[in-house]
């Protein structure tokens, strides 16, 4: 409902973890302040301006964020566009919220002069720096951008294109890297509409037709599977039919001669079960009932996607010989696919009640969440080390952040994520700088490999280290991939007077 008028109650209703009275009051006070401040202002679409911060807040609520982020979301355009200053916001709401608002305001100051490439890099750099300080700033920016995309029709053609392009090149990849699948897909589909209107129409039509054709089939499979699973004593939390998002379908169509019959995951079913073990049991039951398509079984539970996505996928021959993709996952995995990194703040904003829901272990922060935010910590470190050299900083980030990632394991089974083409030295430095500095040789799946070996997904890597001395070598700089490894090696050589 992109153009629907909403109220603060709609925002409050959509907050995933119920707020206590104090927090609800905070959100309402922010709404009153923003409402007054923006009074008389209109959006290009003709709506009252306050609709925009309200929608931004609603988007934040939907991905699971709590009172403080939502409050900042409501206030995000206040210092920039009204009489009320940041200082007044700080006096009323405290430093944390004021800093969030300020971060979003600063992200808005986009340099407009220069080449396309320069503007792009400048934008990207700003997003990264904001992220390194507080990811919530970027989440607010994404929620803000989503509503701007939903109301893009109100802008003139040339602006629409520029904003859509920026969304596709910067905002959607960042949402993806943060694991917020829902926002990523919506941003892409909206940008698609403005960047390639003809293809957008074509794909929308195709998708609708196909789904209409398969609706009956999907419902049949869902009810059959539900029965089977019940018989086997597996509780089904949820099942639903799904279709692919438009932009990702279009990308796939282009790779397959625009032939819709070659797309196996166009329509599918998602099954949500309580426990991890149930996922594999369910897979067995699905395959007993329907023949699976060879080579289409993917276990993203054992080997998660780079952004943390976990699920089992399989493609089956459904009724009438049509393919259907079946996705199987737990509630926790499903929520993480939807919320991504936002799950981390649900945890900090409402520790006790939400912990059991999102995290398997009680009392400690789950290692997965630790992992999810590791790269943000890394971002902060690189920023400190390389911050002065813009070009180097950007190049490093572009490789580490957007390049396809692979997962490797330590001998103890910890997952380490790395950009593609990383070497055992990159792996060593990612585990710990001491291990990198002391690395002598490496074993992959038990066999000795050269240090410039290109690590592949799922490999177990063991680094043999020297107890006596550190020995990074200038040679390593020729093949390491990650900027963290590069900067550690250079730091060591500088210290030793080697450069
Ligand atoms: Mn805004």
Short mmCIF file of C-alpha atoms and ligand atoms in Angstrom, two decimals:
data_model
loop_
_atom_site.label_atom_id
_atom_site.label_comp_id
_atom_site.label_asym_id
_atom_site.label_seq_id
_atom_site.Cartn_x
_atom_site.Cartn_y
_atom_site.Cartn_z
CA UNK A 1 0.00 0.00 0.00
CA UNK A 2 2.52 2.60 -1.08
CA UNK A 3 0.19 5.57 -1.14
CA UNK A 4 -2.00 4.77 1.79
CA UNK A 5 -2.26 7.34 4.55
CA UNK A 6 -1.15 5.98 7.87
CA UNK A 7 -1.17 7.11 11.49
CA UNK A 8 1.22 6.69 14.39
CA UNK A 9 -1.02 3.87 15.62
CA UNK A 10 -0.30 1.92 12.44
CA UNK A 11 3.39 2.23 13.22
CA UNK A 12 2.92 1.13 16.83
CA UNK A 13 0.75 -1.82 15.80
CA UNK A 14 3.53 -3.12 13.54
CA UNK A 15 6.31 -3.08 16.12
CA UNK A 16 7.29 -6.71 16.56
CA UNK A 17 8.12 -6.60 20.25
CA UNK A 18 5.37 -4.85 22.22
CA UNK A 19 6.62 -1.59 23.77
CA UNK A 20 6.24 -0.70 27.41
CA UNK A 21 4.42 2.52 28.29
CA UNK A 22 7.59 4.57 28.53
CA UNK A 23 8.84 3.56 25.10
CA UNK A 24 5.46 4.03 23.50
CA UNK A 25 5.40 7.54 24.97
CA UNK A 26 8.82 8.22 23.44
CA UNK A 27 7.56 7.29 19.97
CA UNK A 28 4.40 9.37 20.43
CA UNK A 29 6.32 12.43 21.61
CA UNK A 30 8.58 12.15 18.56
CA UNK A 31 5.51 11.97 16.37
CA UNK A 32 4.04 15.09 17.97
CA UNK A 33 7.28 17.00 17.53
CA UNK A 34 7.74 15.93 13.90
CA UNK A 35 4.07 16.55 13.14
CA UNK A 36 4.27 20.10 14.41
CA UNK A 37 7.63 20.78 12.79
CA UNK A 38 6.54 19.57 9.35
CA UNK A 39 3.06 21.16 9.55
CA UNK A 40 2.14 22.89 6.33
CA UNK A 41 4.83 21.06 4.34
CA UNK A 42 3.69 18.81 1.54
CA UNK A 43 5.34 15.96 -0.32
CA UNK A 44 5.67 16.19 -4.10
CA UNK A 45 2.84 13.67 -4.23
CA UNK A 46 0.58 16.20 -2.46
CA UNK A 47 0.40 14.29 0.82
CA UNK A 48 1.14 15.89 4.17
CA UNK A 49 4.88 15.68 4.74
CA UNK A 50 4.49 13.73 8.01
CA UNK A 51 3.36 10.72 5.96
CA UNK A 52 6.95 10.26 4.85
CA UNK A 53 8.57 9.93 8.30
CA UNK A 54 5.61 7.78 9.37
CA UNK A 55 6.15 5.39 6.47
CA UNK A 56 9.87 5.35 7.20
CA UNK A 57 9.07 4.37 10.79
CA UNK A 58 6.60 1.74 9.60
CA UNK A 59 9.25 0.17 7.36
CA UNK A 60 11.60 0.05 10.35
CA UNK A 61 8.93 -1.54 12.53
CA UNK A 62 8.30 -4.20 9.91
CA UNK A 63 11.90 -5.36 9.88
CA UNK A 64 11.78 -5.69 13.63
CA UNK A 65 13.44 -2.55 14.96
CA UNK A 66 12.53 -1.09 18.32
CA UNK A 67 11.54 2.19 19.93
CA UNK A 68 14.79 4.14 19.65
CA UNK A 69 15.42 3.46 15.97
CA UNK A 70 11.78 4.12 15.16
CA UNK A 71 11.88 7.39 17.10
CA UNK A 72 14.92 8.49 15.11
CA UNK A 73 13.12 7.38 11.94
CA UNK A 74 10.19 9.66 12.73
CA UNK A 75 12.57 12.58 13.35
CA UNK A 76 14.94 11.90 10.47
CA UNK A 77 13.99 14.90 8.30
CA UNK A 78 13.34 17.35 11.14
CA UNK A 79 16.73 19.14 11.52
CA UNK A 80 17.18 19.35 7.76
CA UNK A 81 13.75 20.61 6.76
CA UNK A 82 12.25 22.42 9.76
CA UNK A 83 12.96 25.08 12.39
CA UNK A 84 13.74 22.53 15.07
CA UNK A 85 17.45 21.96 15.57
CA UNK A 86 19.45 18.87 16.34
CA UNK A 87 20.27 20.38 19.72
CA UNK A 88 16.58 20.54 20.60
CA UNK A 89 16.20 16.91 19.59
CA UNK A 90 19.10 15.98 21.82
CA UNK A 91 17.62 17.88 24.77
CA UNK A 92 14.33 16.08 24.41
CA UNK A 93 15.39 12.58 23.32
CA UNK A 94 18.97 12.22 24.43
CA UNK A 95 22.29 11.80 22.72
CA UNK A 96 21.78 8.38 21.17
CA UNK A 97 18.68 9.33 19.19
CA UNK A 98 20.14 12.72 18.23
CA UNK A 99 23.22 10.98 16.84
CA UNK A 100 21.09 8.62 14.79
CA UNK A 101 19.15 11.55 13.32
CA UNK A 102 22.37 13.44 12.64
CA UNK A 103 23.87 10.40 10.92
CA UNK A 104 20.89 10.16 8.56
CA UNK A 105 21.00 13.91 7.86
CA UNK A 106 24.68 13.71 6.96
CA UNK A 107 24.04 10.80 4.63
CA UNK A 108 21.61 13.05 2.80
CA UNK A 109 24.27 15.56 1.81
CA UNK A 110 25.25 14.00 -1.44
CA UNK A 111 27.90 15.58 -3.56
CA UNK A 112 26.37 16.44 -6.88
CA UNK A 113 29.40 17.67 -8.79
CA UNK A 114 31.86 15.46 -10.54
CA UNK A 115 31.67 12.45 -12.80
CA UNK A 116 29.12 9.71 -12.35
CA UNK A 117 31.81 7.47 -10.95
CA UNK A 118 32.92 10.10 -8.44
CA UNK A 119 29.39 10.66 -7.19
CA UNK A 120 28.87 6.93 -6.93
CA UNK A 121 32.03 6.42 -4.90
CA UNK A 122 31.23 9.38 -2.68
CA UNK A 123 27.81 7.95 -1.93
CA UNK A 124 29.17 4.54 -1.23
CA UNK A 125 31.89 5.90 1.01
CA UNK A 126 29.34 7.84 3.06
CA UNK A 127 27.19 4.76 3.52
CA UNK A 128 30.18 2.72 4.67
CA UNK A 129 31.39 5.31 7.11
CA UNK A 130 27.90 5.64 8.56
CA UNK A 131 27.68 1.90 8.84
CA UNK A 132 30.96 1.68 10.67
CA UNK A 133 29.64 4.13 13.24
CA UNK A 134 26.14 2.81 13.74
CA UNK A 135 24.38 0.45 11.35
CA UNK A 136 21.03 1.74 12.51
CA UNK A 137 21.73 4.96 10.59
CA UNK A 138 21.90 2.93 7.41
CA UNK A 139 18.77 0.96 8.32
CA UNK A 140 16.87 4.26 8.71
CA UNK A 141 18.28 5.43 5.39
CA UNK A 142 17.10 2.21 3.72
CA UNK A 143 13.61 2.61 5.22
CA UNK A 144 13.60 6.25 4.06
CA UNK A 145 14.72 5.25 0.56
CA UNK A 146 12.07 2.54 0.35
CA UNK A 147 9.29 5.07 0.89
CA UNK A 148 10.90 7.51 -1.54
CA UNK A 149 10.93 4.75 -4.13
CA UNK A 150 7.29 3.93 -3.42
CA UNK A 151 6.36 7.55 -4.13
CA UNK A 152 8.76 8.11 -7.03
CA UNK A 153 5.95 8.69 -9.52
CA UNK A 154 5.57 12.20 -8.13
CA UNK A 155 9.03 13.25 -9.35
CA UNK A 156 10.01 14.34 -12.87
CA UNK A 157 11.38 11.70 -15.23
CA UNK A 158 15.09 12.64 -15.07
CA UNK A 159 15.13 12.58 -11.27
CA UNK A 160 13.26 9.27 -11.20
CA UNK A 161 15.94 7.62 -13.28
CA UNK A 162 18.81 8.95 -11.21
CA UNK A 163 17.22 7.89 -7.94
CA UNK A 164 16.27 4.48 -9.29
CA UNK A 165 19.81 3.91 -10.53
CA UNK A 166 21.28 4.91 -7.19
CA UNK A 167 18.84 2.54 -5.48
CA UNK A 168 19.86 -0.35 -7.70
CA UNK A 169 23.61 0.29 -7.43
CA UNK A 170 24.00 1.33 -3.81
CA UNK A 171 21.00 0.80 -1.57
CA UNK A 172 19.81 -2.64 -2.73
CA UNK A 173 23.32 -4.20 -2.52
CA UNK A 174 23.73 -2.79 0.97
CA UNK A 175 20.35 -4.15 2.08
CA UNK A 176 21.44 -7.48 0.64
CA UNK A 177 24.73 -7.46 2.49
CA UNK A 178 22.89 -6.66 5.70
CA UNK A 179 20.72 -9.70 5.04
CA UNK A 180 17.42 -7.82 4.87
CA UNK A 181 15.96 -9.82 2.03
CA UNK A 182 12.58 -8.17 2.03
CA UNK A 183 13.88 -4.60 1.69
CA UNK A 184 16.47 -5.62 -0.87
CA UNK A 185 13.84 -7.25 -3.07
CA UNK A 186 11.39 -4.37 -2.79
CA UNK A 187 14.07 -1.79 -3.61
CA UNK A 188 15.18 -3.80 -6.63
CA UNK A 189 11.66 -4.34 -7.95
CA UNK A 190 10.81 -0.63 -7.60
CA UNK A 191 14.06 0.46 -9.27
CA UNK A 192 13.46 -2.11 -12.03
CA UNK A 193 10.10 -0.47 -12.75
CA UNK A 194 11.76 2.89 -13.51
CA UNK A 195 14.97 1.69 -15.11
CA UNK A 196 13.46 -0.81 -17.52
CA UNK A 197 9.73 -0.14 -17.72
CA UNK A 198 9.11 -2.40 -20.74
CA UNK A 199 10.86 -5.41 -19.27
CA UNK A 200 9.24 -4.73 -15.93
CA UNK A 201 5.82 -4.96 -17.53
CA UNK A 202 6.76 -8.10 -19.40
CA UNK A 203 8.06 -9.87 -16.31
CA UNK A 204 5.12 -8.76 -14.16
CA UNK A 205 2.72 -10.24 -16.69
CA UNK A 206 4.68 -13.48 -17.03
CA UNK A 207 4.89 -13.88 -13.30
CA UNK A 208 1.18 -13.31 -12.78
CA UNK A 209 0.18 -15.77 -15.49
CA UNK A 210 2.49 -18.45 -14.18
CA UNK A 211 1.31 -18.02 -10.64
CA UNK A 212 -2.34 -18.20 -11.69
CA UNK A 213 -1.58 -21.43 -13.54
CA UNK A 214 0.21 -22.92 -10.58
CA UNK A 215 -1.95 -21.73 -7.72
CA UNK A 216 -4.06 -24.88 -7.69
CA UNK A 217 -1.00 -27.07 -7.92
CA UNK A 218 0.73 -25.22 -5.07
CA UNK A 219 -2.29 -25.48 -2.80
CA UNK A 220 -2.56 -29.20 -3.54
CA UNK A 221 1.08 -29.85 -2.68
CA UNK A 222 0.84 -27.73 0.47
CA UNK A 223 -2.14 -29.65 1.83
CA UNK A 224 -0.65 -33.04 0.91
CA UNK A 225 2.65 -32.21 2.59
CA UNK A 226 0.95 -30.86 5.68
CA UNK A 227 -0.83 -34.19 6.10
CA UNK A 228 2.34 -36.21 5.56
CA UNK A 229 4.31 -34.11 8.04
CA UNK A 230 1.57 -34.36 10.65
CA UNK A 231 1.53 -38.14 10.25
CA UNK A 232 5.26 -38.16 10.98
CA UNK A 233 4.75 -36.01 14.05
CA UNK A 234 6.38 -32.83 12.72
CA UNK A 235 4.66 -29.63 13.73
CA UNK A 236 4.32 -27.28 10.80
CA UNK A 237 4.49 -23.68 11.99
CA UNK A 238 3.67 -22.20 8.63
CA UNK A 239 3.50 -22.99 4.94
CA UNK A 240 2.99 -20.63 2.11
CA UNK A 241 3.20 -20.43 -1.64
CA UNK A 242 5.62 -17.90 -3.01
CA UNK A 243 6.74 -16.47 -6.32
CA UNK A 244 10.09 -15.05 -7.21
CA UNK A 245 10.63 -11.33 -7.01
CA UNK A 246 10.51 -9.56 -10.35
CA UNK A 247 14.06 -8.27 -10.67
CA UNK A 248 15.67 -11.56 -9.65
CA UNK A 249 13.35 -13.41 -12.03
CA UNK A 250 14.38 -11.04 -14.83
CA UNK A 251 18.08 -11.64 -14.12
CA UNK A 252 17.47 -15.36 -14.28
CA UNK A 253 15.42 -15.13 -17.46
CA UNK A 254 18.26 -13.25 -19.16
CA UNK A 255 20.59 -16.12 -18.31
CA UNK A 256 18.12 -18.64 -19.75
CA UNK A 257 17.23 -17.20 -23.18
CA UNK A 258 14.17 -15.48 -21.66
CA UNK A 259 12.53 -18.93 -21.50
CA UNK A 260 10.23 -19.10 -18.48
CA UNK A 261 10.09 -22.91 -18.70
CA UNK A 262 13.75 -23.09 -17.73
CA UNK A 263 13.17 -21.35 -14.41
CA UNK A 264 12.70 -23.98 -11.74
CA UNK A 265 12.18 -21.76 -8.71
CA UNK A 266 9.59 -19.44 -10.20
CA UNK A 267 6.91 -20.73 -7.88
CA UNK A 268 7.41 -22.55 -4.68
CA UNK A 269 6.46 -23.45 -1.19
CA UNK A 270 8.04 -22.53 2.09
CA UNK A 271 7.70 -24.82 5.07
CA UNK A 272 8.54 -23.49 8.53
CA UNK A 273 9.27 -26.09 11.22
CA UNK A 274 10.30 -25.73 14.89
CA UNK A 275 13.75 -27.34 15.10
CA UNK A 276 16.82 -27.61 12.92
CA UNK A 277 16.57 -31.42 12.91
CA UNK A 278 12.98 -31.11 11.61
CA UNK A 279 14.34 -29.41 8.48
CA UNK A 280 16.21 -32.53 7.41
CA UNK A 281 13.33 -34.83 8.44
CA UNK A 282 11.01 -32.68 6.38
CA UNK A 283 13.34 -32.87 3.39
CA UNK A 284 13.18 -36.67 3.60
CA UNK A 285 9.39 -36.64 3.75
CA UNK A 286 9.13 -34.24 0.80
CA UNK A 287 11.40 -36.49 -1.29
CA UNK A 288 9.48 -39.60 -0.32
CA UNK A 289 6.29 -38.00 -1.57
CA UNK A 290 7.63 -36.21 -4.66
CA UNK A 291 10.58 -36.99 -6.89
CA UNK A 292 13.35 -34.40 -6.51
CA UNK A 293 15.15 -32.89 -9.46
CA UNK A 294 18.77 -34.01 -9.49
CA UNK A 295 21.31 -31.30 -8.72
CA UNK A 296 18.75 -28.92 -7.25
CA UNK A 297 19.10 -29.81 -3.57
CA UNK A 298 20.84 -27.01 -1.72
CA UNK A 299 21.73 -27.14 1.94
CA UNK A 300 22.22 -23.54 3.00
CA UNK A 301 21.89 -24.66 6.60
CA UNK A 302 25.27 -26.40 6.67
CA UNK A 303 26.71 -23.86 4.26
CA UNK A 304 24.94 -20.53 4.78
CA UNK A 305 24.98 -17.85 2.10
CA UNK A 306 27.46 -14.99 2.64
CA UNK A 307 24.83 -12.76 4.21
CA UNK A 308 23.93 -15.47 6.73
CA UNK A 309 20.89 -16.85 4.87
CA UNK A 310 19.99 -20.36 6.02
CA UNK A 311 17.46 -22.72 4.49
CA UNK A 312 17.18 -26.01 2.61
CA UNK A 313 16.04 -25.77 -1.00
CA UNK A 314 14.93 -28.61 -3.21
CA UNK A 315 13.04 -28.71 -6.50
CA UNK A 316 10.39 -31.39 -6.96
CA UNK A 317 8.25 -32.71 -9.79
CA UNK A 318 4.84 -31.55 -8.64
CA UNK A 319 1.44 -32.62 -9.95
CA UNK A 320 1.15 -32.39 -13.75
CA UNK A 321 4.92 -32.67 -14.00
CA UNK A 322 5.50 -29.01 -13.14
CA UNK A 323 8.54 -28.06 -11.09
CA UNK A 324 8.14 -26.52 -7.68
CA UNK A 325 10.82 -25.28 -5.37
CA UNK A 326 10.41 -26.24 -1.74
CA UNK A 327 12.20 -24.20 0.93
CA UNK A 328 12.49 -25.65 4.41
CA UNK A 329 13.70 -23.68 7.43
CA UNK A 330 13.08 -22.93 11.09
CA UNK A 331 11.21 -19.87 12.35
CA UNK A 332 14.47 -18.38 13.50
CA UNK A 333 16.05 -18.82 10.07
CA UNK A 334 12.99 -17.31 8.43
CA UNK A 335 13.04 -14.27 10.69
CA UNK A 336 16.73 -13.78 10.11
CA UNK A 337 16.20 -13.96 6.35
CA UNK A 338 13.65 -11.19 6.72
CA UNK A 339 15.31 -9.03 9.37
CA UNK A 340 18.96 -9.69 8.71
CA UNK A 341 21.18 -7.53 10.82
CA UNK A 342 18.19 -5.82 12.39
CA UNK A 343 17.78 -8.93 14.53
CA UNK A 344 20.83 -7.77 16.44
CA UNK A 345 19.07 -4.63 17.64
CA UNK A 346 15.91 -6.41 18.55
CA UNK A 347 18.19 -8.30 20.83
CA UNK A 348 19.73 -5.25 22.45
CA UNK A 349 16.51 -3.28 22.63
CA UNK A 350 14.53 -5.98 24.34
CA UNK A 351 16.99 -8.44 25.74
CA UNK A 352 15.15 -10.79 28.00
CA UNK A 353 11.95 -11.46 26.12
CA UNK A 354 13.24 -11.74 22.65
CA UNK A 355 16.40 -13.66 23.32
CA UNK A 356 14.90 -17.13 23.34
CA UNK A 357 12.96 -16.36 20.24
CA UNK A 358 15.92 -15.38 18.13
CA UNK A 359 18.85 -17.10 19.68
CA UNK A 360 19.30 -20.71 20.46
CA UNK A 361 21.47 -20.30 23.51
CA UNK A 362 20.21 -18.74 26.64
CA UNK A 363 22.26 -16.21 28.52
CA UNK A 364 24.93 -15.63 25.91
CA UNK A 365 24.86 -13.84 22.63
CA UNK A 366 24.67 -16.37 19.87
CA UNK A 367 27.84 -16.92 17.85
CA UNK A 368 25.92 -16.35 14.62
CA UNK A 369 25.04 -12.85 15.65
CA UNK A 370 28.60 -12.23 16.71
CA UNK A 371 29.62 -13.31 13.24
CA UNK A 372 27.05 -11.18 11.55
CA UNK A 373 28.49 -8.06 13.06
CA UNK A 374 32.15 -9.04 12.75
CA UNK A 375 32.49 -7.41 9.37
CA UNK A 376 31.14 -4.19 10.80
CA UNK A 377 33.86 -4.26 13.42
CA UNK A 378 36.33 -4.91 10.62
CA UNK A 379 34.93 -1.99 8.72
CA UNK A 380 35.67 0.20 11.71
CA UNK A 381 39.24 -1.07 11.96
CA UNK A 382 39.99 -0.51 8.29
CA UNK A 383 38.46 2.89 8.46
CA UNK A 384 40.93 3.81 11.19
CA UNK A 385 43.86 2.38 9.33
CA UNK A 386 43.08 3.36 5.79
CA UNK A 387 40.69 6.24 6.36
CA UNK A 388 43.12 8.84 5.18
CA UNK A 389 43.66 7.23 1.84
CA UNK A 390 40.28 7.37 0.18
CA UNK A 391 41.09 5.43 -2.92
CA UNK A 392 42.67 2.54 -1.08
CA UNK A 393 39.84 2.50 1.42
CA UNK A 394 37.21 2.34 -1.29
CA UNK A 395 39.00 -0.32 -3.29
CA UNK A 396 39.39 -2.48 -0.23
CA UNK A 397 35.77 -2.10 0.70
CA UNK A 398 34.51 -2.81 -2.77
CA UNK A 399 36.37 -6.10 -2.79
CA UNK A 400 35.64 -7.16 0.76
CA UNK A 401 32.09 -6.02 0.89
CA UNK A 402 30.48 -6.66 -2.44
CA UNK A 403 32.54 -9.44 -3.93
CA UNK A 404 31.01 -12.85 -3.71
CA UNK A 405 31.88 -14.47 -0.49
CA UNK A 406 32.88 -18.00 0.39
CA UNK A 407 32.87 -19.81 3.68
CA UNK A 408 35.78 -21.74 5.07
CA UNK A 409 36.04 -23.59 8.36
CA UNK A 410 38.61 -23.66 11.11
CA UNK A 411 39.61 -27.16 12.30
CA UNK A 412 37.22 -26.56 15.21
CA UNK A 413 34.34 -25.89 12.83
CA UNK A 414 34.05 -22.11 13.18
CA UNK A 415 32.87 -20.46 9.98
CA UNK A 416 35.06 -17.74 8.50
CA UNK A 417 33.68 -15.74 5.60
CA UNK A 418 36.03 -14.40 2.95
CA UNK A 419 35.80 -12.73 -0.44
CA UNK A 420 36.23 -15.07 -3.41
CA UNK A 421 39.83 -15.91 -4.37
CA UNK A 422 41.06 -15.41 -0.82
CA UNK A 423 44.15 -17.30 0.29
CA UNK A 424 45.07 -19.13 3.51
CA UNK A 425 46.86 -15.93 4.60
CA UNK A 426 43.61 -13.97 4.33
CA UNK A 427 41.95 -16.71 6.32
CA UNK A 428 44.68 -16.58 8.97
CA UNK A 429 44.38 -12.82 9.42
CA UNK A 430 40.62 -13.03 9.60
CA UNK A 431 40.86 -15.53 12.44
CA UNK A 432 43.37 -13.39 14.33
CA UNK A 433 46.16 -10.98 13.43
CA UNK A 434 48.63 -13.03 15.51
CA UNK A 435 47.83 -16.14 13.49
CA UNK A 436 48.40 -14.21 10.29
CA UNK A 437 51.67 -12.76 11.50
CA UNK A 438 52.95 -16.15 12.63
CA UNK A 439 51.71 -18.25 9.69
CA UNK A 440 54.24 -20.71 8.26
CA UNK A 441 52.19 -23.06 6.13
CA UNK A 442 48.64 -24.10 5.49
CA UNK A 443 46.67 -27.30 5.16
CA UNK A 444 43.38 -27.55 3.29
CA UNK A 445 41.26 -30.56 4.20
CA UNK A 446 44.41 -32.08 5.71
CA UNK A 447 46.70 -31.56 2.68
CA UNK A 448 49.50 -29.01 2.55
CA UNK A 449 48.84 -26.21 0.04
CA UNK A 450 50.92 -23.20 -1.06
CA UNK A 451 50.16 -19.97 0.78
CA UNK A 452 48.76 -18.37 -2.38
CA UNK A 453 46.23 -21.22 -2.77
CA UNK A 454 42.72 -20.00 -3.64
CA UNK A 455 40.37 -21.15 -0.91
CA UNK A 456 37.10 -22.76 -2.00
CA UNK A 457 33.72 -22.81 -0.32
CA UNK A 458 33.40 -25.29 2.52
CA UNK A 459 37.09 -26.14 2.89
CA UNK A 460 38.63 -26.75 6.30
CA UNK A 461 41.78 -24.71 6.72
CA UNK A 462 44.49 -25.27 9.24
CA UNK A 463 47.26 -22.71 9.67
CA UNK A 464 50.59 -23.92 10.99
CA UNK A 465 52.14 -21.10 13.01
CA UNK A 466 55.58 -20.35 14.40
CA UNK A 467 55.86 -20.02 18.15
CA UNK A 468 59.21 -18.27 17.93
CA UNK A 469 58.75 -15.40 15.55
CA UNK A 470 56.50 -13.41 13.29
CA UNK A 471 57.31 -13.63 9.63
CA UNK A 472 54.95 -11.78 7.28
CA UNK A 473 56.64 -11.38 3.93
CA UNK A 474 56.49 -8.75 1.23
CA UNK A 475 55.62 -11.61 -1.11
CA UNK A 476 52.29 -12.09 0.59
CA UNK A 477 51.18 -8.67 -0.58
CA UNK A 478 51.18 -10.00 -4.14
CA UNK A 479 48.42 -12.49 -3.51
CA UNK A 480 46.37 -11.58 -0.45
CA UNK A 481 42.82 -10.47 -1.24
CA UNK A 482 41.41 -8.81 1.86
CA UNK A 483 42.30 -5.31 2.93
CA UNK A 484 42.61 -6.49 6.53
CA UNK A 485 45.44 -8.86 5.58
CA UNK A 486 47.10 -6.17 3.46
CA UNK A 487 47.06 -3.60 6.20
CA UNK A 488 48.36 -6.03 8.83
CA UNK A 489 51.25 -7.08 6.62
CA UNK A 490 52.14 -3.47 5.82
CA UNK A 491 51.90 -2.53 9.46
CA UNK A 492 54.33 -5.31 10.35
CA UNK A 493 56.80 -4.30 7.64
CA UNK A 494 56.66 -0.68 8.71
CA UNK A 495 57.34 -1.65 12.29
CA UNK A 496 60.30 -3.72 11.23
CA UNK A 497 61.60 -0.91 9.05
CA UNK A 498 61.10 -3.02 5.92
CA UNK A 499 59.22 -0.21 4.17
MN1 LIG B 1 13.45 11.32 4.29
#
